[in-house]
CSV table of C-alpha atoms in Angstrom, one decimal:
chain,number,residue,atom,x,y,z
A,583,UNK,CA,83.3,110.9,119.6
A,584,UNK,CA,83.2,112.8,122.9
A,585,UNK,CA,80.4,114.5,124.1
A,586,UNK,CA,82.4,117.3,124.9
A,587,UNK,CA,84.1,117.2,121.1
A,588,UNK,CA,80.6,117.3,119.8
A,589,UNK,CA,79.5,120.5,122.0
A,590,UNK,CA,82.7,122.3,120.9
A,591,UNK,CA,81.7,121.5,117.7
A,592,UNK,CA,78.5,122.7,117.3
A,593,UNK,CA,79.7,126.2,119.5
A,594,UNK,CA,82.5,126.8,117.1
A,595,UNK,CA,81.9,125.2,114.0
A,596,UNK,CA,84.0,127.2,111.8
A,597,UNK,CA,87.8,126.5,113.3
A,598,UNK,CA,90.5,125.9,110.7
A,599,UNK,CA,91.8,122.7,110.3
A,600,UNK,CA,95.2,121.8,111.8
A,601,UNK,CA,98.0,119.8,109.6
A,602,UNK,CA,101.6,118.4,109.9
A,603,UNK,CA,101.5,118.7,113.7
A,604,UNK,CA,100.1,114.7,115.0
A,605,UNK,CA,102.0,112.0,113.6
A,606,UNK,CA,101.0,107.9,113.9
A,607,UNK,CA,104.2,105.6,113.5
A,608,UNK,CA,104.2,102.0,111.9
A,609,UNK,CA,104.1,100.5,116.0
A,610,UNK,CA,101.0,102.8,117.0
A,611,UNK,CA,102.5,105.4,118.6
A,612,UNK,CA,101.6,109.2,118.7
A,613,UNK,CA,104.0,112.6,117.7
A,614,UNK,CA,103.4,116.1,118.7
A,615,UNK,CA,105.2,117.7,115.6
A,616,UNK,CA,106.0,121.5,116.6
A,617,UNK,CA,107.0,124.0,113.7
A,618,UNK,CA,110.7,123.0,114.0
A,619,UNK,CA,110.3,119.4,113.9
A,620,UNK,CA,108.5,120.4,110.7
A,621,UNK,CA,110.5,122.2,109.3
A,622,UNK,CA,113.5,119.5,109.7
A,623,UNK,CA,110.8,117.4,107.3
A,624,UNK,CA,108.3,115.2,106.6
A,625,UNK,CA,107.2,112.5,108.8
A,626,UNK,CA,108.4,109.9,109.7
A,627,UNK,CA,111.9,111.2,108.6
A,628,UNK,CA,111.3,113.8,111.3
A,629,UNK,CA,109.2,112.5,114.0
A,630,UNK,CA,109.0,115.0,116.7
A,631,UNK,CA,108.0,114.4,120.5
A,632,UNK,CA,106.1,111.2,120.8
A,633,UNK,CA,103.0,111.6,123.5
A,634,UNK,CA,103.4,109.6,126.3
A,635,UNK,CA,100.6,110.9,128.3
A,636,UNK,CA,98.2,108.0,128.7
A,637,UNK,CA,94.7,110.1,129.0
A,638,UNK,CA,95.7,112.0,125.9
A,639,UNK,CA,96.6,109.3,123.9
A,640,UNK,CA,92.8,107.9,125.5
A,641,UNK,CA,91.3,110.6,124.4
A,642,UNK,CA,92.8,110.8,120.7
A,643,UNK,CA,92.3,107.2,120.3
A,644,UNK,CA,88.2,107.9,120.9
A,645,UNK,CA,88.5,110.8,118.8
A,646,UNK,CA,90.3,109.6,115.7
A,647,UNK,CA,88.6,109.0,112.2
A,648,UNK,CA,88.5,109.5,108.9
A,649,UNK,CA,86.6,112.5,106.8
A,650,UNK,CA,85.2,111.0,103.3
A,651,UNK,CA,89.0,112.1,101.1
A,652,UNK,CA,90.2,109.2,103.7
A,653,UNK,CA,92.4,111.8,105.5
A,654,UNK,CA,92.4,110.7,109.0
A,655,UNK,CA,92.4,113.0,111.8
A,656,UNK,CA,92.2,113.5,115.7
A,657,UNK,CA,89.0,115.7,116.4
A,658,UNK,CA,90.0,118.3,118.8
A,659,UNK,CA,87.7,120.2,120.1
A,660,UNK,CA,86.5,122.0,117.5
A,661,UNK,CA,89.1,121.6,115.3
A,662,UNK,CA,90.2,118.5,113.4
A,663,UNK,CA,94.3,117.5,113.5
A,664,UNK,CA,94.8,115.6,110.4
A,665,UNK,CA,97.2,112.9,110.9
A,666,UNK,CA,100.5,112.1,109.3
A,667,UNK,CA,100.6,108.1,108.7
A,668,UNK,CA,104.4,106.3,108.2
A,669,UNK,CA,102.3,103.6,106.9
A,670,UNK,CA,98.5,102.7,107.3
A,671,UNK,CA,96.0,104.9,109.2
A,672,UNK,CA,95.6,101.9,112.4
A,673,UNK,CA,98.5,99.1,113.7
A,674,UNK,CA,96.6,96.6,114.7
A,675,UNK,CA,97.5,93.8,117.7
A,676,UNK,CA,97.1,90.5,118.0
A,677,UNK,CA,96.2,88.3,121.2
A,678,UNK,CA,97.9,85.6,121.8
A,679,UNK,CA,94.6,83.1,121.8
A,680,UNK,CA,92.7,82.7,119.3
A,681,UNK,CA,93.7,85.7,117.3
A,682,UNK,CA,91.9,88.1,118.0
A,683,UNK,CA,92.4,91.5,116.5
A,684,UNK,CA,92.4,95.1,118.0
A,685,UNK,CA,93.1,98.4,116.5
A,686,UNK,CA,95.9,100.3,118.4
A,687,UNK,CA,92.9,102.5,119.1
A,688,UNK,CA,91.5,99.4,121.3
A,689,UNK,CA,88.7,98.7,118.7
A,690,UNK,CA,88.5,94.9,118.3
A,691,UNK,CA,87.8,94.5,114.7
A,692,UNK,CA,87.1,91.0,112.2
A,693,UNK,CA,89.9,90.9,110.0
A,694,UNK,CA,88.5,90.7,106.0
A,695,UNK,CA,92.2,90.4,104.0
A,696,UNK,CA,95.8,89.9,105.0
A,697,UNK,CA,98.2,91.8,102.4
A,698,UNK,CA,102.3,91.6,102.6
A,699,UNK,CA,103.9,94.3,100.5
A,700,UNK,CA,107.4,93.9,98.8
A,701,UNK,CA,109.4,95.3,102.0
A,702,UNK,CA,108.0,91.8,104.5
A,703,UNK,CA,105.4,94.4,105.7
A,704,UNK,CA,102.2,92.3,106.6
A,705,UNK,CA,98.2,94.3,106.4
A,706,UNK,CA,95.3,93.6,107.7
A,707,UNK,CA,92.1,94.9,106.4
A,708,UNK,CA,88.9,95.2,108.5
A,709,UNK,CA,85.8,97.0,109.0
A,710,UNK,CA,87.5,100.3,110.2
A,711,UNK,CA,90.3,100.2,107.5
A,712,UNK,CA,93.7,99.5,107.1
A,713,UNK,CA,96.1,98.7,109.3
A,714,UNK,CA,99.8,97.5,109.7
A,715,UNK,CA,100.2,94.7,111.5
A,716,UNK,CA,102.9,95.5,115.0
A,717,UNK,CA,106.0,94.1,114.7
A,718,UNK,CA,105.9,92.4,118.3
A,719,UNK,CA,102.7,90.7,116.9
A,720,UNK,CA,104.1,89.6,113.4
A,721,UNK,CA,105.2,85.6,114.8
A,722,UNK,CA,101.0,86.0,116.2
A,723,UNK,CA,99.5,86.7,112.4
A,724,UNK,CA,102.9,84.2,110.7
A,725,UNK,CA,100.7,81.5,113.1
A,726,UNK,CA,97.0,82.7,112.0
A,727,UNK,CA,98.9,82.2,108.0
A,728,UNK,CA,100.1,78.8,109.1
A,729,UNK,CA,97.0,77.7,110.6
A,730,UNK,CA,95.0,78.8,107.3
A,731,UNK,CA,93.1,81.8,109.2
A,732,UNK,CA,94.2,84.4,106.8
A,733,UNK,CA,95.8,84.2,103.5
A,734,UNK,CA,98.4,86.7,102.3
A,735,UNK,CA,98.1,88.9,99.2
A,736,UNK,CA,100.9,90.0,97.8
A,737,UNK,CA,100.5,93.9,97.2
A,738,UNK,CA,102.7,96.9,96.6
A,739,UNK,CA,103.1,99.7,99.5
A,740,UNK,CA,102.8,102.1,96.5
A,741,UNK,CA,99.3,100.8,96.2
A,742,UNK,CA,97.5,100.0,99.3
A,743,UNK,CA,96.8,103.9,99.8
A,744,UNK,CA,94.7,104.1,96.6
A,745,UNK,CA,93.0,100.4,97.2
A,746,UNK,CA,91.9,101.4,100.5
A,747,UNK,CA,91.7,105.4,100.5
A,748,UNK,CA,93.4,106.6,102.9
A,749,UNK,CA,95.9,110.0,102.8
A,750,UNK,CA,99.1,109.2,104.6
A,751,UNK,CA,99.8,113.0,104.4
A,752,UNK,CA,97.7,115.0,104.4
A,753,UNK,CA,99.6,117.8,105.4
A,754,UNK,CA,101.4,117.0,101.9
A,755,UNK,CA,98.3,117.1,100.4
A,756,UNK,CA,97.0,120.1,102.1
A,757,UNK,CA,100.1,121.9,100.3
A,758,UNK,CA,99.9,120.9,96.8
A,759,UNK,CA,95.5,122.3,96.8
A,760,UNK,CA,96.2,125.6,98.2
């Protein structure tokens, strides 16, 4: 986290929390969700303005984690911007040598299960979480299968939320407490 995040923080520790307005496709990227794109819907059915803004997106991707209900959010400031997931809290890359893995966040991370859900969709798991793996990068991870590096589990998408414990919205969930 920021030292600036942290000092905002401590100054104004009692901000409300923010929900429904960041979104984090299945390919990494980020959307600024106003009130109208929410009130067209849920994401991803209604998407809103993806960010495009390269030092934002830095500074979200140094700022994102997770509280301990395994909502994730971008800490802004003082406030925290929960995050709507289409489907897994990262999106992880693959390098073309020797596999290596990286969070779309740019954390490099050792991969600890590969999981393919009913839809082709293929999961990585790691140290930071769960993450879908970018379709540019699927013919990568089909090679690290091939090779014996990781070994698909067959899973449901219904599931992987409650294995793993993370809130794809929690926006949705925000709702259905208050």
């Amino acid at each position: 986290m920021d030292d600036i995040v942290r000092q905002a923080l401590a100054k104004w520790p009692h901000v409300p929390h923010c929900y429904g307005w960041l979104g984090l496709d299945a390919r990494g990227n980020w959307y600024m969700r106003d009130d109208r794109t929410q009130a067209e819907g849920p994401f991803p059915a209604a998407k809103g303005s993806m960010l495009r803004h390269d030092k934002l997106i830095d500074f979200i991707h140094r700022n994102y984690e997770h509280d301990d209900e395994g909502q994730w959010f971008f800490q802004n400031g003082p406030q925290r911007v929960y995050v709507e997931l289409e489907a897994a809290p990262l999106v992880w890359r693959i390098a073309e040598t020797g596999f290596a893995v990286t969070a779309h966040t740019g954390q490099a991370v050792e991969v600890t299960g590969c999981l393919l859900d009913e839809h082709g969709h293929l999961y990585l798991s790691a140290d930071l979480g769960l993450g879908l793996v970018h379709t540019q990068d699927v013919g990568l991870a089909a090679d690290a299968i091939e090779q014996g590096l990781w070994t698909p589990e067959t899973v449901t998408a219904a599931e992987l939320s409650a294995r793993f414990g993370h809130v794809l919205s929690p926006a949705e969930r925000h709702a259905t407490q208050a």
